[in-house]
CSV table of N, CA and C in Angstrom, one decimal:
chain,number,residue,atom,x,y,z
P,1,MET,N,20.3,22.5,9.8
P,1,MET,CA,21.0,21.3,9.7
P,1,MET,C,22.5,21.5,9.9
P,2,GLY,N,23.3,21.1,10.8
P,2,GLY,CA,24.8,21.1,11.0
P,2,GLY,C,25.3,20.3,10.0
P,3,ARG,N,26.7,20.6,9.8
P,3,ARG,CA,27.6,19.9,8.9
P,3,ARG,C,27.6,18.3,9.1
P,4,MET,N,27.7,17.9,10.4
P,4,MET,CA,27.8,16.6,10.6
P,4,MET,C,26.5,15.8,10.4
P,5,GLU,N,25.4,16.6,10.7
P,5,GLU,CA,24.0,16.0,10.2
P,5,GLU,C,23.8,15.8,8.7
P,6,TRP,N,24.5,16.9,8.0
P,6,TRP,CA,24.2,16.8,6.7
P,6,TRP,C,25.1,15.6,6.1
P,7,LEU,N,26.4,15.4,6.6
P,7,LEU,CA,27.2,14.3,6.3
P,7,LEU,C,26.6,12.8,6.5
P,8,VAL,N,25.7,12.8,7.5
P,8,VAL,CA,25.1,11.5,7.9
P,8,VAL,C,23.9,11.3,7.0
P,9,GLU,N,23.2,12.4,6.6
P,9,GLU,CA,22.2,12.3,5.6
P,9,GLU,C,22.5,11.8,4.3
P,10,LYS,N,23.7,12.4,3.7
P,10,LYS,CA,24.0,12.1,2.4
P,10,LYS,C,24.8,11.0,2.4
P,11,ALA,N,25.4,10.5,3.6
P,11,ALA,CA,26.2,9.2,3.5
P,11,ALA,C,25.3,8.2,3.6
P,12,THR,N,24.1,8.4,4.3
P,12,THR,CA,23.1,7.3,4.4
P,12,THR,C,22.4,6.9,3.0
P,13,GLU,N,22.2,8.1,2.2
P,13,GLU,CA,21.6,7.9,1.0
P,13,GLU,C,22.6,7.3,-0.1
P,14,ILE,N,23.9,7.3,0.1
P,14,ILE,CA,24.8,6.7,-0.7
P,14,ILE,C,25.1,5.2,-0.2
P,15,GLY,N,25.0,5.1,1.2
P,15,GLY,CA,25.2,3.7,1.8
P,15,GLY,C,26.5,3.4,2.6
P,16,PHE,N,26.2,3.1,3.7
P,16,PHE,CA,27.2,2.8,4.7
P,16,PHE,C,26.7,1.9,5.8
P,17,ASN,N,27.6,1.1,6.5
P,17,ASN,CA,26.9,0.3,7.5
P,17,ASN,C,26.9,1.0,9.0
P,18,LYS,N,28.0,1.6,9.4
P,18,LYS,CA,28.1,2.1,10.7
P,18,LYS,C,28.9,3.3,10.6
P,19,ILE,N,28.5,4.2,11.7
P,19,ILE,CA,29.4,5.5,11.8
P,19,ILE,C,29.7,5.6,13.4
P,20,SER,N,30.9,6.0,13.5
P,20,SER,CA,31.1,6.2,15.0
P,20,SER,C,31.8,7.7,15.0
P,21,PHE,N,31.5,8.5,16.1
P,21,PHE,CA,32.1,9.7,16.1
P,21,PHE,C,33.1,9.7,17.4
P,22,LEU,N,34.3,10.3,16.8
P,22,LEU,CA,35.4,10.0,17.9
P,22,LEU,C,35.7,11.3,18.4
P,23,ASP,N,36.2,11.4,19.8
P,23,ASP,CA,36.7,12.4,20.4
P,23,ASP,C,38.0,12.3,20.4
P,24,CYS,N,38.8,13.2,19.3
P,24,CYS,CA,40.2,13.4,19.2
P,24,CYS,C,40.7,14.6,20.0
P,25,LYS,N,42.1,14.7,19.9
P,25,LYS,CA,42.7,15.8,20.4
P,25,LYS,C,42.3,17.3,19.9
P,26,PHE,N,42.1,17.2,18.8
P,26,PHE,CA,41.7,18.6,18.2
P,26,PHE,C,40.1,18.7,17.8
P,27,SER,N,39.3,17.7,18.4
P,27,SER,CA,38.0,17.8,18.1
P,27,SER,C,37.4,19.0,18.8
P,28,GLU,N,36.4,19.9,18.0
P,28,GLU,CA,35.8,20.8,18.5
P,28,GLU,C,34.5,20.5,19.4
P,29,ARG,N,33.8,19.4,18.8
P,29,ARG,CA,32.7,19.0,19.4
P,29,ARG,C,32.8,17.8,20.3
P,30,LYS,N,32.4,17.9,21.6
P,30,LYS,CA,32.7,17.0,22.6
P,30,LYS,C,31.5,16.1,23.0
P,31,SER,N,30.4,16.4,22.3
P,31,SER,CA,29.2,15.7,22.7
P,31,SER,C,28.4,15.5,21.4
P,32,LEU,N,27.4,14.6,21.3
P,32,LEU,CA,26.7,14.5,20.0
P,32,LEU,C,25.4,14.0,20.5
P,33,ARG,N,24.3,14.5,19.7
P,33,ARG,CA,22.9,14.2,19.9
P,33,ARG,C,22.7,13.0,19.1
P,34,VAL,N,22.8,11.8,19.6
P,34,VAL,CA,22.6,10.5,18.9
P,34,VAL,C,21.0,10.4,18.5
P,35,ASP,N,20.2,10.8,19.3
P,35,ASP,CA,18.8,10.9,19.0
P,35,ASP,C,18.5,11.5,17.6
P,36,ARG,N,19.2,12.8,17.5
P,36,ARG,CA,18.8,13.6,16.3
P,36,ARG,C,19.5,13.0,15.1
P,37,ILE,N,20.7,12.4,15.3
P,37,ILE,CA,21.4,11.7,14.1
P,37,ILE,C,20.6,10.6,13.7
P,38,GLU,N,20.0,9.7,14.6
P,38,GLU,CA,19.0,8.6,14.3
P,38,GLU,C,17.9,9.1,13.4
P,39,LYS,N,17.3,10.2,13.9
P,39,LYS,CA,16.2,10.6,13.1
P,39,LYS,C,16.5,10.9,11.7
P,40,ILE,N,17.5,11.6,11.5
P,40,ILE,CA,18.1,12.0,10.1
P,40,ILE,C,18.4,10.8,9.4
P,41,ILE,N,19.0,9.7,9.9
P,41,ILE,CA,19.3,8.5,9.3
P,41,ILE,C,17.9,7.8,8.9
P,42,ILE,N,17.0,7.7,9.7
P,42,ILE,CA,15.7,7.2,9.4
P,42,ILE,C,15.0,7.8,8.2
P,43,SER,N,15.2,9.1,8.2
P,43,SER,CA,14.5,9.8,7.0
P,43,SER,C,15.1,9.6,5.9
P,44,ALA,N,16.6,9.7,6.0
P,44,ALA,CA,17.3,9.3,4.7
P,44,ALA,C,17.2,7.9,4.0
P,45,VAL,N,17.0,7.0,5.1
P,45,VAL,CA,16.8,5.6,4.6
P,45,VAL,C,15.6,5.5,3.7
P,46,LYS,N,14.4,6.2,4.3
P,46,LYS,CA,13.1,6.1,3.7
P,46,LYS,C,13.2,6.8,2.5
P,47,GLN,N,13.8,7.8,2.4
P,47,GLN,CA,13.9,8.8,1.2
P,47,GLN,C,14.8,7.9,0.0
P,48,SER,N,15.8,7.3,0.4
P,48,SER,CA,16.6,6.6,-0.5
P,48,SER,C,16.3,5.2,-0.8
P,49,ARG,N,15.3,4.7,0.0
P,49,ARG,CA,14.6,3.3,-0.2
P,49,ARG,C,15.7,2.3,0.1
P,50,LYS,N,16.7,2.6,1.1
P,50,LYS,CA,17.6,1.5,1.6
P,50,LYS,C,17.0,0.5,2.3
P,51,GLY,N,17.6,-0.8,2.2
P,51,GLY,CA,17.0,-2.0,2.8
P,51,GLY,C,17.6,-2.0,4.2
P,52,TRP,N,18.3,-1.1,4.8
P,52,TRP,CA,19.0,-1.2,6.2
P,52,TRP,C,19.2,0.1,6.6
P,53,LYS,N,19.2,0.2,8.0
P,53,LYS,CA,19.4,1.4,8.6
P,53,LYS,C,21.0,1.4,9.3
P,54,PRO,N,21.9,2.2,8.9
P,54,PRO,CA,23.1,2.2,9.6
P,54,PRO,C,23.1,2.4,11.0
P,55,VAL,N,24.2,1.9,11.6
P,55,VAL,CA,24.2,1.9,13.1
P,55,VAL,C,25.0,3.2,13.3
P,56,VAL,N,24.5,3.9,14.4
P,56,VAL,CA,25.1,4.9,14.9
P,56,VAL,C,25.6,4.8,16.4
P,57,GLU,N,26.9,4.8,16.5
P,57,GLU,CA,27.6,4.7,17.7
P,57,GLU,C,27.9,6.0,18.5
P,58,PRO,N,27.6,5.9,19.9
P,58,PRO,CA,27.8,7.2,20.5
P,58,PRO,C,29.4,7.7,20.4
P,59,MET,N,29.7,9.0,20.8
P,59,MET,CA,30.9,9.5,20.8
P,59,MET,C,31.8,8.6,21.7
P,60,ILE,N,33.0,8.3,21.3
P,60,ILE,CA,34.1,7.6,22.0
P,60,ILE,C,35.3,8.3,21.9
P,61,PRO,N,36.3,8.2,22.9
P,61,PRO,CA,37.6,8.7,22.7
P,61,PRO,C,38.5,7.9,21.8
P,62,PHE,N,39.2,8.5,21.0
P,62,PHE,CA,40.0,8.0,19.8
P,62,PHE,C,40.7,6.8,20.3
P,63,HIS,N,41.5,6.8,21.2
P,63,HIS,CA,42.3,5.6,21.7
P,63,HIS,C,41.4,4.3,22.0
P,64,GLN,N,40.4,4.8,22.8
P,64,GLN,CA,39.5,3.7,23.1
P,64,GLN,C,38.8,2.9,21.9
P,65,PHE,N,38.5,3.8,20.9
P,65,PHE,CA,38.1,3.2,19.6
P,65,PHE,C,39.1,2.4,18.9
P,66,ILE,N,40.2,2.8,18.9
P,66,ILE,CA,41.4,2.1,18.3
P,66,ILE,C,41.8,0.9,19.0
P,67,ASP,N,41.7,0.9,20.4
P,67,ASP,CA,41.9,-0.2,21.1
P,67,ASP,C,40.9,-1.3,20.9
P,68,ASN,N,39.5,-0.9,20.7
P,68,ASN,CA,38.5,-1.8,20.7
P,68,ASN,C,38.2,-2.2,19.3
P,69,CYS,N,38.9,-1.8,18.3
P,69,CYS,CA,38.6,-2.0,16.9
P,69,CYS,C,38.9,-3.5,16.6
P,70,THR,N,37.8,-4.1,16.3
P,70,THR,CA,38.0,-5.6,15.7
P,70,THR,C,37.5,-5.7,14.4
P,71,SER,N,37.4,-4.8,13.6
P,71,SER,CA,36.9,-4.8,12.3
P,71,SER,C,37.8,-5.7,11.4
P,72,ALA,N,36.9,-6.6,10.8
P,72,ALA,CA,37.7,-7.4,9.9
P,72,ALA,C,37.7,-6.6,8.6
P,73,GLY,N,38.6,-6.8,7.7
P,73,GLY,CA,38.7,-6.1,6.5
P,73,GLY,C,40.0,-5.1,6.7
P,74,GLN,N,39.7,-4.2,5.7
P,74,GLN,CA,40.7,-3.1,5.6
P,74,GLN,C,40.5,-1.9,6.5
P,75,LYS,N,41.5,-1.3,7.2
P,75,LYS,CA,41.3,-0.2,8.1
P,75,LYS,C,42.3,1.0,7.5
P,76,TYR,N,41.7,2.1,7.4
P,76,TYR,CA,42.5,3.3,6.8
P,76,TYR,C,42.2,4.5,7.8
P,77,ILE,N,43.4,5.3,7.6
P,77,ILE,CA,43.1,6.7,8.4
P,77,ILE,C,43.6,7.9,7.4
P,78,CYS,N,42.7,8.7,7.2
P,78,CYS,CA,42.9,9.9,6.2
P,78,CYS,C,43.7,10.9,7.2
P,79,HIS,N,44.5,11.6,6.6
P,79,HIS,CA,45.1,12.7,7.4
P,79,HIS,C,46.0,13.7,6.4
P,80,CYS,N,46.4,14.7,7.0
P,80,CYS,CA,47.1,15.7,6.1
P,80,CYS,C,48.6,16.0,6.4
P,81,TYR,N,49.2,15.1,7.2
P,81,TYR,CA,50.5,15.1,7.5
P,81,TYR,C,51.5,14.8,6.3
P,82,SER,N,52.2,15.6,5.8
P,82,SER,CA,53.2,15.4,4.8
P,82,SER,C,54.3,14.5,5.2
P,83,GLU,N,54.7,14.6,6.5
P,83,GLU,CA,55.8,13.7,7.0
P,83,GLU,C,55.7,12.3,7.0
P,84,ILE,N,54.3,11.9,6.9
P,84,ILE,CA,53.9,10.4,7.0
P,84,ILE,C,53.5,10.1,5.6
P,85,SER,N,54.1,9.0,4.9
P,85,SER,CA,53.6,8.5,3.6
P,85,SER,C,52.3,8.2,3.6
P,86,LYS,N,51.7,8.3,2.5
P,86,LYS,CA,50.1,7.8,2.5
P,86,LYS,C,50.0,7.1,1.2
P,87,LEU,N,49.1,6.3,1.1
P,87,LEU,CA,48.7,5.5,-0.2
P,87,LEU,C,47.4,6.2,-0.6
P,88,ASP,N,47.2,6.0,-1.9
P,88,ASP,CA,46.0,6.5,-2.5
P,88,ASP,C,44.8,5.8,-2.0
P,89,PHE,N,43.7,6.3,-1.3
P,89,PHE,CA,42.5,5.6,-0.8
P,89,PHE,C,41.9,4.9,-2.1
P,90,PHE,N,41.7,5.8,-3.1
P,90,PHE,CA,40.8,5.1,-4.1
P,90,PHE,C,41.5,3.7,-4.8
P,91,ALA,N,42.7,3.8,-5.0
P,91,ALA,CA,43.6,2.6,-5.5
P,91,ALA,C,43.3,1.5,-4.3
P,92,GLU,N,43.4,1.9,-3.2
P,92,GLU,CA,43.5,0.9,-2.0
P,92,GLU,C,41.8,0.2,-1.9
P,93,ALA,N,40.8,1.3,-2.0
P,93,ALA,CA,39.5,0.5,-2.0
P,93,ALA,C,39.1,-0.3,-3.1
P,94,ASN,N,40.0,-0.1,-4.3
P,94,ASN,CA,39.6,-0.9,-5.4
P,94,ASN,C,40.4,-2.3,-5.3
P,95,GLN,N,41.3,-2.3,-4.5
P,95,GLN,CA,41.8,-3.7,-4.1
P,95,GLN,C,41.2,-4.4,-3.1
P,96,SER,N,40.3,-3.7,-2.4
P,96,SER,CA,39.6,-4.5,-1.2
P,96,SER,C,38.1,-4.7,-1.4
P,97,LEU,N,37.8,-5.3,-2.6
P,97,LEU,CA,36.4,-5.2,-3.1
P,97,LEU,C,35.6,-6.3,-2.3
P,98,GLU,N,36.0,-7.2,-1.7
P,98,GLU,CA,35.4,-8.2,-1.0
P,98,GLU,C,35.4,-8.1,0.5
P,99,GLU,N,36.1,-7.0,0.9
P,99,GLU,CA,36.4,-6.9,2.3
P,99,GLU,C,35.6,-5.6,2.9
P,100,ASP,N,35.3,-5.7,4.1
P,100,ASP,CA,34.6,-4.4,4.9
P,100,ASP,C,35.9,-3.2,4.7
P,101,ILE,N,35.5,-2.1,4.7
P,101,ILE,CA,36.4,-0.9,4.8
P,101,ILE,C,35.9,-0.1,5.9
P,102,LEU,N,36.9,0.1,6.8
P,102,LEU,CA,36.7,1.2,8.0
P,102,LEU,C,37.7,2.3,7.6
P,103,VAL,N,37.1,3.5,7.7
P,103,VAL,CA,37.9,4.7,7.2
P,103,VAL,C,37.8,5.7,8.3
P,104,LEU,N,38.9,6.2,8.9
P,104,LEU,CA,38.8,7.4,9.8
P,104,LEU,C,39.1,8.6,9.2
P,105,VAL,N,38.2,9.6,9.3
P,105,VAL,CA,38.4,10.9,8.8
P,105,VAL,C,38.5,11.9,10.2
P,106,GLY,N,39.4,12.7,10.0
P,106,GLY,CA,39.8,13.4,11.1
P,106,GLY,C,38.8,14.6,11.5
P,107,PRO,N,39.0,15.1,12.7
P,107,PRO,CA,38.0,16.4,13.0
P,107,PRO,C,38.5,17.6,12.3
P,108,GLU,N,37.8,18.5,12.7
P,108,GLU,CA,38.2,19.9,12.0
P,108,GLU,C,39.7,20.2,11.9
P,109,GLY,N,40.3,20.0,12.8
P,109,GLY,CA,41.9,20.3,12.9
P,109,GLY,C,42.6,19.0,12.6
P,110,ASP,N,42.3,18.1,12.1
P,110,ASP,CA,42.8,16.9,11.6
P,110,ASP,C,43.1,16.0,12.8
P,111,PHE,N,43.6,14.8,12.7
P,111,PHE,CA,44.1,14.0,13.9
P,111,PHE,C,45.4,14.7,14.2
P,112,SER,N,45.7,14.3,15.6
P,112,SER,CA,47.0,14.8,15.9
P,112,SER,C,48.0,13.8,15.2
P,113,PHE,N,49.3,14.2,15.4
P,113,PHE,CA,50.3,13.2,14.8
P,113,PHE,C,50.4,12.0,15.6
P,114,ASP,N,50.2,12.2,16.8
P,114,ASP,CA,50.2,11.0,17.6
P,114,ASP,C,49.2,10.0,17.3
P,115,GLU,N,48.0,10.5,17.1
P,115,GLU,CA,46.8,9.6,16.8
P,115,GLU,C,46.9,9.0,15.5
P,116,VAL,N,47.6,9.7,14.6
P,116,VAL,CA,47.8,8.9,13.2
P,116,VAL,C,48.8,7.9,13.4
P,117,ARG,N,49.9,7.9,14.2
P,117,ARG,CA,50.9,6.9,14.5
P,117,ARG,C,50.2,5.8,15.3
P,118,TYR,N,49.5,6.3,16.3
P,118,TYR,CA,48.7,5.2,17.1
P,118,TYR,C,48.0,4.3,16.2
P,119,ALA,N,47.1,4.8,15.3
P,119,ALA,CA,46.3,4.0,14.6
P,119,ALA,C,47.2,3.2,13.5
P,120,MET,N,48.2,3.8,13.0
P,120,MET,CA,49.1,2.9,12.2
P,120,MET,C,49.7,1.8,12.9
P,121,GLU,N,50.0,2.0,14.1
P,121,GLU,CA,50.6,1.0,15.1
P,121,GLU,C,49.6,-0.3,15.3
P,122,HIS,N,48.3,0.2,15.2
P,122,HIS,CA,47.2,-0.7,15.3
P,122,HIS,C,46.6,-1.2,14.1
P,123,GLY,N,47.4,-1.3,12.9
P,123,GLY,CA,47.0,-1.9,11.7
P,123,GLY,C,46.1,-1.0,10.7
P,124,PHE,N,46.2,0.3,10.9
P,124,PHE,CA,45.5,1.2,10.0
P,124,PHE,C,46.6,1.7,9.0
P,125,LYS,N,46.2,1.8,7.7
P,125,LYS,CA,46.9,2.3,6.7
P,125,LYS,C,46.6,3.8,6.6
P,126,SER,N,47.8,4.4,6.3
P,126,SER,CA,47.7,5.8,6.2
P,126,SER,C,47.3,6.0,4.7
P,127,VAL,N,46.3,6.8,4.4
P,127,VAL,CA,46.0,7.3,3.0
P,127,VAL,C,45.6,8.6,2.8
P,128,THR,N,45.5,8.8,1.6
P,128,THR,CA,45.0,10.4,1.3
P,128,THR,C,43.9,10.3,0.3
P,129,LEU,N,43.0,11.4,0.4
P,129,LEU,CA,41.8,11.5,-0.5
P,129,LEU,C,42.2,12.5,-1.6
P,130,GLY,N,43.4,12.9,-1.7
P,130,GLY,CA,43.7,13.7,-2.8
P,130,GLY,C,44.6,14.9,-2.3
P,131,ASP,N,44.8,15.9,-3.1
P,131,ASP,CA,45.8,16.9,-2.9
P,131,ASP,C,45.1,18.1,-2.0
P,132,SER,N,43.8,18.2,-2.2
P,132,SER,CA,43.1,19.3,-1.3
P,132,SER,C,42.9,18.9,0.1
P,133,ARG,N,42.9,20.0,1.1
P,133,ARG,CA,42.5,19.7,2.4
P,133,ARG,C,41.0,19.9,2.4
P,134,LEU,N,40.4,18.8,2.8
P,134,LEU,CA,38.7,19.0,2.8
P,134,LEU,C,38.3,19.0,4.1
P,135,ARG,N,37.2,19.6,4.1
P,135,ARG,CA,36.5,19.6,5.5
P,135,ARG,C,36.1,18.4,5.9
P,136,THR,N,35.8,18.2,7.2
P,136,THR,CA,35.5,16.8,7.7
P,136,THR,C,34.3,16.1,7.0
P,137,GLU,N,33.3,17.0,6.8
P,137,GLU,CA,32.2,16.3,6.3
P,137,GLU,C,32.3,16.0,4.7
P,138,THR,N,33.2,16.8,4.2
P,138,THR,CA,33.3,16.7,2.7
P,138,THR,C,34.3,15.2,2.6
P,139,ALA,N,35.2,15.2,3.5
P,139,ALA,CA,36.1,14.2,3.4
P,139,ALA,C,35.5,12.7,3.7
P,140,GLY,N,34.6,12.8,4.8
P,140,GLY,CA,33.8,11.6,5.1
P,140,GLY,C,32.9,11.2,3.9
P,141,LEU,N,32.1,12.2,3.5
P,141,LEU,CA,31.2,11.9,2.3
P,141,LEU,C,32.0,11.2,1.0
P,142,PHE,N,33.2,11.8,0.8
P,142,PHE,CA,34.2,11.4,-0.2
P,142,PHE,C,34.6,10.0,-0.1
P,143,ALA,N,34.9,9.7,1.2
P,143,ALA,CA,35.3,8.4,1.6
P,143,ALA,C,34.3,7.3,1.3
P,144,VAL,N,33.0,7.6,1.7
P,144,VAL,CA,31.8,6.7,1.5
P,144,VAL,C,31.7,6.6,0.1
P,145,MET,N,31.7,7.6,-0.7
P,145,MET,CA,31.5,7.6,-2.2
P,145,MET,C,32.5,6.6,-2.8
P,146,ILE,N,33.8,7.0,-2.4
P,146,ILE,CA,35.0,6.0,-3.0
P,146,ILE,C,34.7,4.5,-2.8
P,147,SER,N,34.4,4.2,-1.5
P,147,SER,CA,34.1,2.9,-1.0
P,147,SER,C,33.0,2.2,-1.9
P,148,GLN,N,31.8,3.0,-2.2
P,148,GLN,CA,30.9,2.5,-2.7
P,148,GLN,C,31.2,2.3,-4.4
P,149,LEU,N,31.9,3.4,-4.8
P,149,LEU,CA,32.2,3.3,-6.3
P,149,LEU,C,33.1,2.2,-6.7
P,150,ALA,N,34.1,1.8,-5.7
P,150,ALA,CA,34.9,0.8,-5.8
P,150,ALA,C,34.2,-0.5,-5.9
P,151,ARG,N,33.2,-0.7,-5.3
P,151,ARG,CA,32.3,-2.0,-5.5
P,151,ARG,C,31.5,-2.1,-6.6
P,152,ARG,N,31.2,-0.9,-7.4
P,152,ARG,CA,30.3,-0.8,-8.5
P,152,ARG,C,31.2,-1.1,-9.7
P,153,VAL,N,32.5,-0.7,-9.9
P,153,VAL,CA,33.3,-0.7,-11.0
P,153,VAL,C,33.5,-2.1,-11.4
């Protein structure tokens, strides 16, 4: 099982509604086997006894995703650029208890500086997940966990 497949399995067990895979400037992976991801999600839904199956969207270019993003609720982008001020994601999630949360987690080499700026220009808040530089799958799972924890506190 690859790292993204592991992320999808564990995030499904914790709980999320939808996952989108973005083709970013520094993305190493340019395609995705949605059928395989769907099978992993179905298995994780059964194992964790979830009442719903998360939606898997096919890979989409970063700018197209941002341009088409109609998410109600709070929108965040996690990144590692020290030149851009960041809010603490845990604190932000705790303030958004009744709203949907959309979190962008960068690819292996992070988002490009321009991608972060573009997202911010379209209403995304710049956030940090802490002081450590995390792998994509770790950051994604951490963001799901924080979002769920905020709703249970």
